[in-house]
PDB file of C-alpha atoms in Angstrom:
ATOM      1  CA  UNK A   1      -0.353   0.094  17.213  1.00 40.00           C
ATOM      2  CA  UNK A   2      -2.521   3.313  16.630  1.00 40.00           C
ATOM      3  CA  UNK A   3      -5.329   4.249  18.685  1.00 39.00           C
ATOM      4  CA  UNK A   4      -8.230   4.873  16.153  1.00 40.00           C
ATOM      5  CA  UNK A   5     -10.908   7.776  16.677  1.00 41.00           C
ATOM      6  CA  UNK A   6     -13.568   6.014  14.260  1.00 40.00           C
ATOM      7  CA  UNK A   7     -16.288   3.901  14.960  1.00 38.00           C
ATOM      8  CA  UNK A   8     -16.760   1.650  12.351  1.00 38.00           C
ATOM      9  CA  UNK A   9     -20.137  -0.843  12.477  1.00 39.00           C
ATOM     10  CA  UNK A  10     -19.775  -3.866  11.086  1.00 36.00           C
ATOM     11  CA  UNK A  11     -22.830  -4.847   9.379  1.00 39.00           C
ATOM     12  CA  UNK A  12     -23.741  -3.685   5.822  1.00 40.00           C
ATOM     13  CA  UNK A  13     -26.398  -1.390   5.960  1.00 41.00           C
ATOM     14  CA  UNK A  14     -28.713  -1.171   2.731  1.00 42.00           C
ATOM     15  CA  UNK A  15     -28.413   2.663   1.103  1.00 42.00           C
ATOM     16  CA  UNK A  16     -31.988   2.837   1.625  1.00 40.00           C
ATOM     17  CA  UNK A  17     -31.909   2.671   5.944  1.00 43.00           C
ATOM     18  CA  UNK A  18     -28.751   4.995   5.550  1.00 43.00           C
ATOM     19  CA  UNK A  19     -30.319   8.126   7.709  1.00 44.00           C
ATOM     20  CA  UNK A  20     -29.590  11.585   6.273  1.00 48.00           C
ATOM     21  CA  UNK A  21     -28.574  12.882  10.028  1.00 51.00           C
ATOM     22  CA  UNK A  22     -27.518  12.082  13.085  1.00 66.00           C
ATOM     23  CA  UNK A  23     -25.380  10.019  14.703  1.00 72.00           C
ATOM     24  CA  UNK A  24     -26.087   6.903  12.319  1.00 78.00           C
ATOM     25  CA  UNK A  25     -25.000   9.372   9.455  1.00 79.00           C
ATOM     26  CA  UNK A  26     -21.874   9.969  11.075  1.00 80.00           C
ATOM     27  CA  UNK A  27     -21.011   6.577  11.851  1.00 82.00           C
ATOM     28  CA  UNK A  28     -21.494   5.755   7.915  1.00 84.00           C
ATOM     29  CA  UNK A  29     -19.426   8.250   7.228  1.00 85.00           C
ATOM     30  CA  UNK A  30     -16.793   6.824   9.253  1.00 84.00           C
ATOM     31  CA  UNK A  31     -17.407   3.498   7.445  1.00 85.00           C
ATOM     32  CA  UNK A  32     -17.167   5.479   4.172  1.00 87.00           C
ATOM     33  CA  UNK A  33     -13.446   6.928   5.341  1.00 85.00           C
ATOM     34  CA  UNK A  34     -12.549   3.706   7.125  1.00 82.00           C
ATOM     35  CA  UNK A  35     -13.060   1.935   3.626  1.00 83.00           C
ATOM     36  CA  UNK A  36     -11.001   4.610   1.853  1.00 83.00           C
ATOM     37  CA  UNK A  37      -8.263   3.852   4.461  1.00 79.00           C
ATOM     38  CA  UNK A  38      -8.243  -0.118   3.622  1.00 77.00           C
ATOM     39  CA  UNK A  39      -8.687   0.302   0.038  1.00 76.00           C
ATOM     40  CA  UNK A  40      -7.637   3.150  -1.560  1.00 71.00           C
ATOM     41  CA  UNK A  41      -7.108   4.062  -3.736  1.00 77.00           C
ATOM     42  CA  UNK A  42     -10.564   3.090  -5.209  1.00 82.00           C
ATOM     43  CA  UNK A  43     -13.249   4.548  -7.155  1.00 85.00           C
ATOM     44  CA  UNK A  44     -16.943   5.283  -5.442  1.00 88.00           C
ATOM     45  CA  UNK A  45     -18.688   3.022  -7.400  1.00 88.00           C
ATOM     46  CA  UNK A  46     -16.034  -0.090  -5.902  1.00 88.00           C
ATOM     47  CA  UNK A  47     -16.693   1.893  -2.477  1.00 88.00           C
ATOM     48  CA  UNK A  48     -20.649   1.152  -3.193  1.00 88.00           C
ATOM     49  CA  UNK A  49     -20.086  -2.295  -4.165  1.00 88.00           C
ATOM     50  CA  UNK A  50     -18.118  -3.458  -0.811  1.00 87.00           C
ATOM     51  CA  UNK A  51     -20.386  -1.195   1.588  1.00 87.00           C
ATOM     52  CA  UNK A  52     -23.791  -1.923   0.011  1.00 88.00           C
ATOM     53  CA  UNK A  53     -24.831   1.602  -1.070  1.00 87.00           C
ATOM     54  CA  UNK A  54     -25.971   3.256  -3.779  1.00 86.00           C
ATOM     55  CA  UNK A  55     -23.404   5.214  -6.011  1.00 82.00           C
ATOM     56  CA  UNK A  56     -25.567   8.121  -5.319  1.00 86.00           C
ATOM     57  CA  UNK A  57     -25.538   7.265  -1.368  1.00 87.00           C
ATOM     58  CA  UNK A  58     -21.165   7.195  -1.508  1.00 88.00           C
ATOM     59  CA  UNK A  59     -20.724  10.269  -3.399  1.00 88.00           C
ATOM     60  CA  UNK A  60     -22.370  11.998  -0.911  1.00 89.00           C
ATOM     61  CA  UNK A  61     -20.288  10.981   1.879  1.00 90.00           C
ATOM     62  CA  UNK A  62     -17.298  11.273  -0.393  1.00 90.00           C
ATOM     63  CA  UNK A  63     -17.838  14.981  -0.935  1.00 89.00           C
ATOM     64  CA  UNK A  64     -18.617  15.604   2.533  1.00 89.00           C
ATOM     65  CA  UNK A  65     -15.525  13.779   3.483  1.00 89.00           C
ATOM     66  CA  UNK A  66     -13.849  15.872   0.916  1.00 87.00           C
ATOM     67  CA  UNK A  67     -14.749  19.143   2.079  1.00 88.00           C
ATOM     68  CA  UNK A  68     -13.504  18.064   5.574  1.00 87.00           C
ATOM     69  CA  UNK A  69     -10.170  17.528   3.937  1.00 86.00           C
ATOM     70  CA  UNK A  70     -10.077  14.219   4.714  1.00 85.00           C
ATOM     71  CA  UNK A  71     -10.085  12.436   1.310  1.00 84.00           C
ATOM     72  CA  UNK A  72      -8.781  13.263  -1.902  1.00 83.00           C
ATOM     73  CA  UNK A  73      -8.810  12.437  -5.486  1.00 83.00           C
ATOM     74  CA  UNK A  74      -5.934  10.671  -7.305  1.00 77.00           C
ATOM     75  CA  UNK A  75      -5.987  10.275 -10.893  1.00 71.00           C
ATOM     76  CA  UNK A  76      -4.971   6.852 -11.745  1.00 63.00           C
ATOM     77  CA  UNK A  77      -3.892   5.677 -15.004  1.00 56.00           C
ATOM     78  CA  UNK A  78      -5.544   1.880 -16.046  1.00 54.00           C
ATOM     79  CA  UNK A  79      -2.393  -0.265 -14.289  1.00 49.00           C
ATOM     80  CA  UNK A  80      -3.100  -3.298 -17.212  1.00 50.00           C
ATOM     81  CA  UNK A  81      -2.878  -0.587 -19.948  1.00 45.00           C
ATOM     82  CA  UNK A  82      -1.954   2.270 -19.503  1.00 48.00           C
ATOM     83  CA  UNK A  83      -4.432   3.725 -22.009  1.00 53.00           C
ATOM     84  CA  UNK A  84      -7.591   5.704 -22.021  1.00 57.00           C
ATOM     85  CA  UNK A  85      -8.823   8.331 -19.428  1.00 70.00           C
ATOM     86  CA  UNK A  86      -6.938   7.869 -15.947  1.00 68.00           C
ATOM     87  CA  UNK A  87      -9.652   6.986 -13.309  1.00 75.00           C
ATOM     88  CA  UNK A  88     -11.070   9.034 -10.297  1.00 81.00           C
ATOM     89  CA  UNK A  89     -10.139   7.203  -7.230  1.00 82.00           C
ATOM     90  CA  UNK A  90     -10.259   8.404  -3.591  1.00 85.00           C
ATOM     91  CA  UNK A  91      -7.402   8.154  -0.841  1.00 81.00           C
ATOM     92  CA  UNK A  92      -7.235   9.304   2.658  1.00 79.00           C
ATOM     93  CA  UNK A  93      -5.561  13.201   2.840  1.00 79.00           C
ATOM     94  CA  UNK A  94      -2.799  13.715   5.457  1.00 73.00           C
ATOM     95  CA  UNK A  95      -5.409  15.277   7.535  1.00 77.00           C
ATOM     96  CA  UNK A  96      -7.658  12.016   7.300  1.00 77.00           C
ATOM     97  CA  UNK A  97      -4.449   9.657   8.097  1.00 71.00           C
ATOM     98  CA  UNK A  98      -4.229  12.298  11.430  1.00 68.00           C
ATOM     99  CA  UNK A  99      -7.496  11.503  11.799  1.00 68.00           C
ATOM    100  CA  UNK A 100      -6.867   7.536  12.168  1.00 64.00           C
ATOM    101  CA  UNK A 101      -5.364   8.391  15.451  1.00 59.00           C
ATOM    102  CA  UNK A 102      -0.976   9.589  15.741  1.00 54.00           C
ATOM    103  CA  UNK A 103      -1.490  10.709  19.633  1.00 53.00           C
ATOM    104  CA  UNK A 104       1.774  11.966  21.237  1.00 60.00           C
ATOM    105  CA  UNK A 105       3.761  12.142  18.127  1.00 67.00           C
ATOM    106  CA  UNK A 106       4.301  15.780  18.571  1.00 73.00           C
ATOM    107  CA  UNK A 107       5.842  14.909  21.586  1.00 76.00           C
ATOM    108  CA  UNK A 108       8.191  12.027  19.946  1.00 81.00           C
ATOM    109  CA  UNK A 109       9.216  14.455  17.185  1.00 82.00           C
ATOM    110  CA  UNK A 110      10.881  17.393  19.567  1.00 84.00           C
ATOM    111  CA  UNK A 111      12.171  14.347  21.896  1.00 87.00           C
ATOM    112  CA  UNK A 112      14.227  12.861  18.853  1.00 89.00           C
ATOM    113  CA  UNK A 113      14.704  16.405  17.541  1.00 89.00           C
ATOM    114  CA  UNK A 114      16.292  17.328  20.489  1.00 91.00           C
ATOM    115  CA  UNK A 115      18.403  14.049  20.889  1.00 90.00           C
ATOM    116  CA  UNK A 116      19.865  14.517  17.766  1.00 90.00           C
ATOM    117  CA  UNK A 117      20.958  17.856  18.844  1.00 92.00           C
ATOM    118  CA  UNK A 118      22.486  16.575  22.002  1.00 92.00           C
ATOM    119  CA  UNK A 119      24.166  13.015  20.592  1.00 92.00           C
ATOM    120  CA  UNK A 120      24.406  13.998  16.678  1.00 90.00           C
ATOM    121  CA  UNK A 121      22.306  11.855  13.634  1.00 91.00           C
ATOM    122  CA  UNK A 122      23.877   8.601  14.681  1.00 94.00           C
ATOM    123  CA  UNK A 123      21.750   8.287  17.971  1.00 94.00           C
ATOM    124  CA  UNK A 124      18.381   9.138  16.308  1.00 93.00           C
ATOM    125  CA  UNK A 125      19.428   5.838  13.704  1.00 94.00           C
ATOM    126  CA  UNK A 126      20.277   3.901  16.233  1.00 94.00           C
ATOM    127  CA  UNK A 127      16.793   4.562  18.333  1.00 93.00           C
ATOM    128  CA  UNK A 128      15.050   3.902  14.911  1.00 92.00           C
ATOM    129  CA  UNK A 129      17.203   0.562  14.812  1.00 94.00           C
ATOM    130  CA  UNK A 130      15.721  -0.713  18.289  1.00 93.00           C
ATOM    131  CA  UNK A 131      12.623   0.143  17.378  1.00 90.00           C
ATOM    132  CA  UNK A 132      12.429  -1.895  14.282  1.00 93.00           C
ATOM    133  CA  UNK A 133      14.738  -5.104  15.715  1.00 94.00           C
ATOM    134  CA  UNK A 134      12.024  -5.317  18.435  1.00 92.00           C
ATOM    135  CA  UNK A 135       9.485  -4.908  15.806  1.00 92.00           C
ATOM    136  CA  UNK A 136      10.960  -7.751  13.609  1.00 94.00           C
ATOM    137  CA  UNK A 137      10.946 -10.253  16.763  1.00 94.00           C
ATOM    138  CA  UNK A 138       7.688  -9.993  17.333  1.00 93.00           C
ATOM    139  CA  UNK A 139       6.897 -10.500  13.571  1.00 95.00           C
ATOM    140  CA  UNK A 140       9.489 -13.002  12.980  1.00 95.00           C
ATOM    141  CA  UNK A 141       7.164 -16.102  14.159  1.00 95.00           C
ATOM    142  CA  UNK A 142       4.547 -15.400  11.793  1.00 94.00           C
ATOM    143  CA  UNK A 143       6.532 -15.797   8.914  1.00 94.00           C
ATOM    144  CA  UNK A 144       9.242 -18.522  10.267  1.00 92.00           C
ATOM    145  CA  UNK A 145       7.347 -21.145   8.827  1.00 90.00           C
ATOM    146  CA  UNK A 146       6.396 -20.268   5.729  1.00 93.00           C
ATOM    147  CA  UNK A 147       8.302 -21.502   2.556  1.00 88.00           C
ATOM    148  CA  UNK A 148       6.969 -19.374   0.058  1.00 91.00           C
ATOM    149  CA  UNK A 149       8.166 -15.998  -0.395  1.00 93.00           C
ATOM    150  CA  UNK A 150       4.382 -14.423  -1.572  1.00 93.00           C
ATOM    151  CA  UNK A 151       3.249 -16.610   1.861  1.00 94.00           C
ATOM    152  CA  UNK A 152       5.679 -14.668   3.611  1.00 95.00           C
ATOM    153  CA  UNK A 153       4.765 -11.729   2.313  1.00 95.00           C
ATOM    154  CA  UNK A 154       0.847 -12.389   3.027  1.00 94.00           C
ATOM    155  CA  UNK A 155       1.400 -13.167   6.453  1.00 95.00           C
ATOM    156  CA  UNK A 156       3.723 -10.211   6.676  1.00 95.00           C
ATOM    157  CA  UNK A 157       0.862  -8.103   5.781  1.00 92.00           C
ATOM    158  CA  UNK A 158      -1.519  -9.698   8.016  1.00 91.00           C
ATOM    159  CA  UNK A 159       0.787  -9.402  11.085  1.00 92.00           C
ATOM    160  CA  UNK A 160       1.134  -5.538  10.071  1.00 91.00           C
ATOM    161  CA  UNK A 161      -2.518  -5.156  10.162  1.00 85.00           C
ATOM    162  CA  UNK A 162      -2.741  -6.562  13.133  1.00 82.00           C
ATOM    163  CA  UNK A 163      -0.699  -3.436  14.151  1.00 82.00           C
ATOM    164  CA  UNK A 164      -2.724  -1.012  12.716  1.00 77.00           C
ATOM    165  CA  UNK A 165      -0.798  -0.670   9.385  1.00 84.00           C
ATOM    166  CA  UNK A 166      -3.842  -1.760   7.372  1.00 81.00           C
ATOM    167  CA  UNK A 167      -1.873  -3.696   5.209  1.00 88.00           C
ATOM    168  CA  UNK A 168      -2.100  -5.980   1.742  1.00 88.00           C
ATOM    169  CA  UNK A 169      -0.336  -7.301  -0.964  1.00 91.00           C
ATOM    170  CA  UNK A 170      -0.882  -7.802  -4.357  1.00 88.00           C
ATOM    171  CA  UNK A 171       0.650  -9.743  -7.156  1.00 89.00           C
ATOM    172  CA  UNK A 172       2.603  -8.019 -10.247  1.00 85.00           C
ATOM    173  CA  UNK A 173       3.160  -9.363 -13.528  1.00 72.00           C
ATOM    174  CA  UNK A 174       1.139 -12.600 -13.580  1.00 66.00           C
ATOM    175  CA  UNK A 175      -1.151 -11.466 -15.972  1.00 62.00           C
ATOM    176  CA  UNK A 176       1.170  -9.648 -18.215  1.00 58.00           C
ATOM    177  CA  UNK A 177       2.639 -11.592 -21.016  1.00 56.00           C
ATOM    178  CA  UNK A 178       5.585  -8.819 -21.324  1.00 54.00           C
ATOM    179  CA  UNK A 179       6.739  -9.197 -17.975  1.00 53.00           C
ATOM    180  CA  UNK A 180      10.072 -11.565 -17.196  1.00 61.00           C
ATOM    181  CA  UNK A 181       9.551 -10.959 -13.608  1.00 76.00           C
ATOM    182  CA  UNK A 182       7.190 -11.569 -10.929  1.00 85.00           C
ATOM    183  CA  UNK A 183       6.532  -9.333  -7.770  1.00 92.00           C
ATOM    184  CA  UNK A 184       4.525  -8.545  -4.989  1.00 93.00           C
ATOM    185  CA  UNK A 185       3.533  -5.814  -3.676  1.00 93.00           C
ATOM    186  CA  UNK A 186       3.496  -5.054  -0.185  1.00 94.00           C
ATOM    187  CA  UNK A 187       1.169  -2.423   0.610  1.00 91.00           C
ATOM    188  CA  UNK A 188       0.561  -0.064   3.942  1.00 90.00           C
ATOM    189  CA  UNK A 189      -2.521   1.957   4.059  1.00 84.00           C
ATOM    190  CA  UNK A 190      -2.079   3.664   7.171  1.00 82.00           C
ATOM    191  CA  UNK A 191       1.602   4.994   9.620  1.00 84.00           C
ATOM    192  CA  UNK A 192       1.009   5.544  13.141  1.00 78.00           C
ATOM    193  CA  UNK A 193       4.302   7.513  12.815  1.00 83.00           C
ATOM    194  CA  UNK A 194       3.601   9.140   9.725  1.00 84.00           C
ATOM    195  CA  UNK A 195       4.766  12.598  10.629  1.00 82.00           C
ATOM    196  CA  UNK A 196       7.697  11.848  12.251  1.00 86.00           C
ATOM    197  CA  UNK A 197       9.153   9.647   9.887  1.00 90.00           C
ATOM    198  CA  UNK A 198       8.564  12.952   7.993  1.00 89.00           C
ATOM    199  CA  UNK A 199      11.014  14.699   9.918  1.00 90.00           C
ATOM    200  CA  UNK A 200      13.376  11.405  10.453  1.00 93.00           C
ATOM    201  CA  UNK A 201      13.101   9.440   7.061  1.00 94.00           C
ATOM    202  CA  UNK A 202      15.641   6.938   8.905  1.00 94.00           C
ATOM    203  CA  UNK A 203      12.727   5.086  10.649  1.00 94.00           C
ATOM    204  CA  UNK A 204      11.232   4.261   6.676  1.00 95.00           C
ATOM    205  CA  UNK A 205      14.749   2.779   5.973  1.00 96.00           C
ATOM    206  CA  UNK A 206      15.058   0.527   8.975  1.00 95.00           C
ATOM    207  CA  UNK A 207      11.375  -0.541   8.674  1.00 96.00           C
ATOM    208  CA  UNK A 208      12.600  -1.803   4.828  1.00 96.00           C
ATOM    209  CA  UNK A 209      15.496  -3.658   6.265  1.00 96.00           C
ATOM    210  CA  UNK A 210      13.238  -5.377   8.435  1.00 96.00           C
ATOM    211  CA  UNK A 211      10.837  -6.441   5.759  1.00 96.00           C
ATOM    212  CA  UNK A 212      14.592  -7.347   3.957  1.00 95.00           C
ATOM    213  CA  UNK A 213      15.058  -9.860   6.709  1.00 96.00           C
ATOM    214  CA  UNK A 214      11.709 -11.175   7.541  1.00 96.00           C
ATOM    215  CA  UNK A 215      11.053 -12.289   3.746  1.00 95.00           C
ATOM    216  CA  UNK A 216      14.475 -13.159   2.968  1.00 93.00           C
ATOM    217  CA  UNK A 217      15.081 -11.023  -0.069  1.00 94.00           C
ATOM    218  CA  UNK A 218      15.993  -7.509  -1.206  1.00 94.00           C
ATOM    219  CA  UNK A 219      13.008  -5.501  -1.297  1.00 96.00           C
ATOM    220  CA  UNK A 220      13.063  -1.867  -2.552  1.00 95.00           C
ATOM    221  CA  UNK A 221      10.450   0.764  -1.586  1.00 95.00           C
ATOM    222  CA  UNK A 222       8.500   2.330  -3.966  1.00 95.00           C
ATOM    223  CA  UNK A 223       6.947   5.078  -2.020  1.00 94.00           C
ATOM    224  CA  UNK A 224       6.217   6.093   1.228  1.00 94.00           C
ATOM    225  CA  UNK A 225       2.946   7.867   3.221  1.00 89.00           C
ATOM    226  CA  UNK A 226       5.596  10.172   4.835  1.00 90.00           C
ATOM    227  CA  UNK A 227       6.891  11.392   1.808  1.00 90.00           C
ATOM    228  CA  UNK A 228       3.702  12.134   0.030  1.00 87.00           C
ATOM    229  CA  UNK A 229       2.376   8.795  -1.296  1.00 87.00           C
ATOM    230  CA  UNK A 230      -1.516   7.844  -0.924  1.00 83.00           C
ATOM    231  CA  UNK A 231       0.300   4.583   0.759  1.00 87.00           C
ATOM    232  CA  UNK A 232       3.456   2.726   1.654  1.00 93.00           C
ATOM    233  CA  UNK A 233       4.527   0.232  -1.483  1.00 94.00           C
ATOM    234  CA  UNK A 234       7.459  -2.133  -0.554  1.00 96.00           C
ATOM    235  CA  UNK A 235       8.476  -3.951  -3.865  1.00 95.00           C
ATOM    236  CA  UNK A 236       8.977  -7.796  -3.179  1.00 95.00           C
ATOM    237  CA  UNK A 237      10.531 -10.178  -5.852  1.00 92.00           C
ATOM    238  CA  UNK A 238       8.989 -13.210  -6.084  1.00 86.00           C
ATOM    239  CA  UNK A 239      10.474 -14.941  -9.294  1.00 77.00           C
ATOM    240  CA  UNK A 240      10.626 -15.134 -12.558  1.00 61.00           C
ATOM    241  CA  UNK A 241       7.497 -15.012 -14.899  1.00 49.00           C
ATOM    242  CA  UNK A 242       6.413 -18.673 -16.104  1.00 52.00           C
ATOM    243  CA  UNK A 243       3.331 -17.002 -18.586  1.00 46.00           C
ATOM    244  CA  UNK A 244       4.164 -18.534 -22.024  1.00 43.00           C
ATOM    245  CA  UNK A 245       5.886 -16.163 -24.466  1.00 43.00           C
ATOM    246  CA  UNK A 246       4.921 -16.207 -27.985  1.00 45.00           C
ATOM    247  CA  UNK A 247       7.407 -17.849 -30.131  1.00 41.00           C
ATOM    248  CA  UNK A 248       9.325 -15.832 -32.529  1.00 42.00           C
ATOM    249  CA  UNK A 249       8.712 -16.900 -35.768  1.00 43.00           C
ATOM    250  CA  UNK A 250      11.428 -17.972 -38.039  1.00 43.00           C
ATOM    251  CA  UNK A 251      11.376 -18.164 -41.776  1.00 42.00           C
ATOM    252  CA  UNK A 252      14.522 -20.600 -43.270  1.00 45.00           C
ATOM    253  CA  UNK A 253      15.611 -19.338 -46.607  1.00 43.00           C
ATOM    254  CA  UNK A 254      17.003 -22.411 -49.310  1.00 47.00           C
ATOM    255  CA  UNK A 255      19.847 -20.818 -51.186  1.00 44.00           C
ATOM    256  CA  UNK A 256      20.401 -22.593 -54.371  1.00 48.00           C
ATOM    257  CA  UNK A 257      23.788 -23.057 -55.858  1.00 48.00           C
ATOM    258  CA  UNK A 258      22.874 -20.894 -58.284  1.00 49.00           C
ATOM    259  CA  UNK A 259      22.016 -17.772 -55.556  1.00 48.00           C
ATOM    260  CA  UNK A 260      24.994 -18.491 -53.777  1.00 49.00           C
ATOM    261  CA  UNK A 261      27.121 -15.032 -53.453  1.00 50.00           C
ATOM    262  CA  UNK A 262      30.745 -16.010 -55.417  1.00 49.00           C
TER     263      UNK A 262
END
């Protein structure tokens, strides 16, 4: 679990009592970049919409955030589409997810750095391995239970939440009429051991085998926070599409005796 530096209030101040200094202003702010965490990537005026301020109220924090380095812009391109301008939409920087609290990784990087000197690669895989078999105990009773694989995956992302993953999932394909298959994905906002798994891109593998056996399937990752992605995407199959295709229209043609080739 990761020991956040934010305070984040949880009412929903109205832009107009948002003060312009202090320590109130700060705490916003901390809203503002707590909100990028959980949803990002999203736009400002989606960031207005969930916090209650004016568009006018979030850009400000946004740029002040910005110039602290601790949110950036992504262009993204419309997902449904794919046409048109992409869309401005803010994530949390590497300095922002340092922010959200990685104490004492420093200190686990050179220990593992220096194991792996001393007992070779395999001992450094086999500490990840621990790590994530204790992690998939403790998540293995909240998805025991549950039949359905997008279930699974939903309770999957709550129990990573709990954890300080800041975790969701969301469903691919349903609306698409092209698309045979149906997915979900799994989505991690935030890695308390972001910049190690950096150095030691084992512990990303052995977290994806555990998601492998909690839901059941194969699931593939998509990208990663450690190796540059806004967040951590875990591809989960769900099933085949069941959206109606539109029949292919077929035209019979009568060949009369006559036509017929000799």
């Amino acid at each position: 679990m990761y020991s956040s530096n934010l305070s984040v209030p949880v009412g929903d101040a109205p832009a107009h009592n948002i003060p312009a200094t202090g320590e109130a202003e700060e705490r916003t702010r901390d809203r503002v970049l707590y909100s990028v965490l959980e949803d990002g990537p999203v736009s400002a005026a989606e960031l207005g919409e969930r916090l209650g301020f004016t568009p006018a109220a979030v850009r400000r924090h946004l740029d002040a955030l910005s110039k602290q380095g601790l949110v950036e812009v992504k262009l993204v391109a419309n997902q449904r589409t794919g046409a048109g301008r992409p869309s401005r939409r803010y994530v949390l920087s590497h300095r922002g997810q340092t922010k959200m609290g990685n104490d004492y990784l420093d200190i686990a990087t050179d220990a593992l750095a220096e194991l792996g000197r001393a007992a070779g690669p395999a001992a450094v895989e086999a500490f990840a391995s621990r790590r994530f078999a204790a992690m998939e105990r403790r998540y293995r009773p909240a998805v025991a239970d549950i039949e359905g694989l997008e279930e699974r995956a939903e309770a999957l992302s709550e129990a990573l939440s709990a954890d300080g993953f800041v975790a969701s999932t969301r469903k691919v394909g349903a609306d698409s009429p092209t698309a045979t298959m149906l997915s979900v994905q799994l989505c991690q906002g935030h890695c308390p051991i972001q910049d190690l798994a950096r150095e030691f891109p084992v512990f990303c593998e052995m977290e994806t085998q555990a998601f492998s056996r909690l839901l059941g399937v194969d699931v593939r990752r998509l990208s990663t926070l450690a190796s540059g992605g806004h967040v951590c995407t875990t591809h989960v199959p769900v099933g085949r599409n069941q959206t109606p295709q539109r029949a292919e229209k077929r035209t019979r043609i009568k060949i009369t005796k006559q036509e017929r080739p000799r």
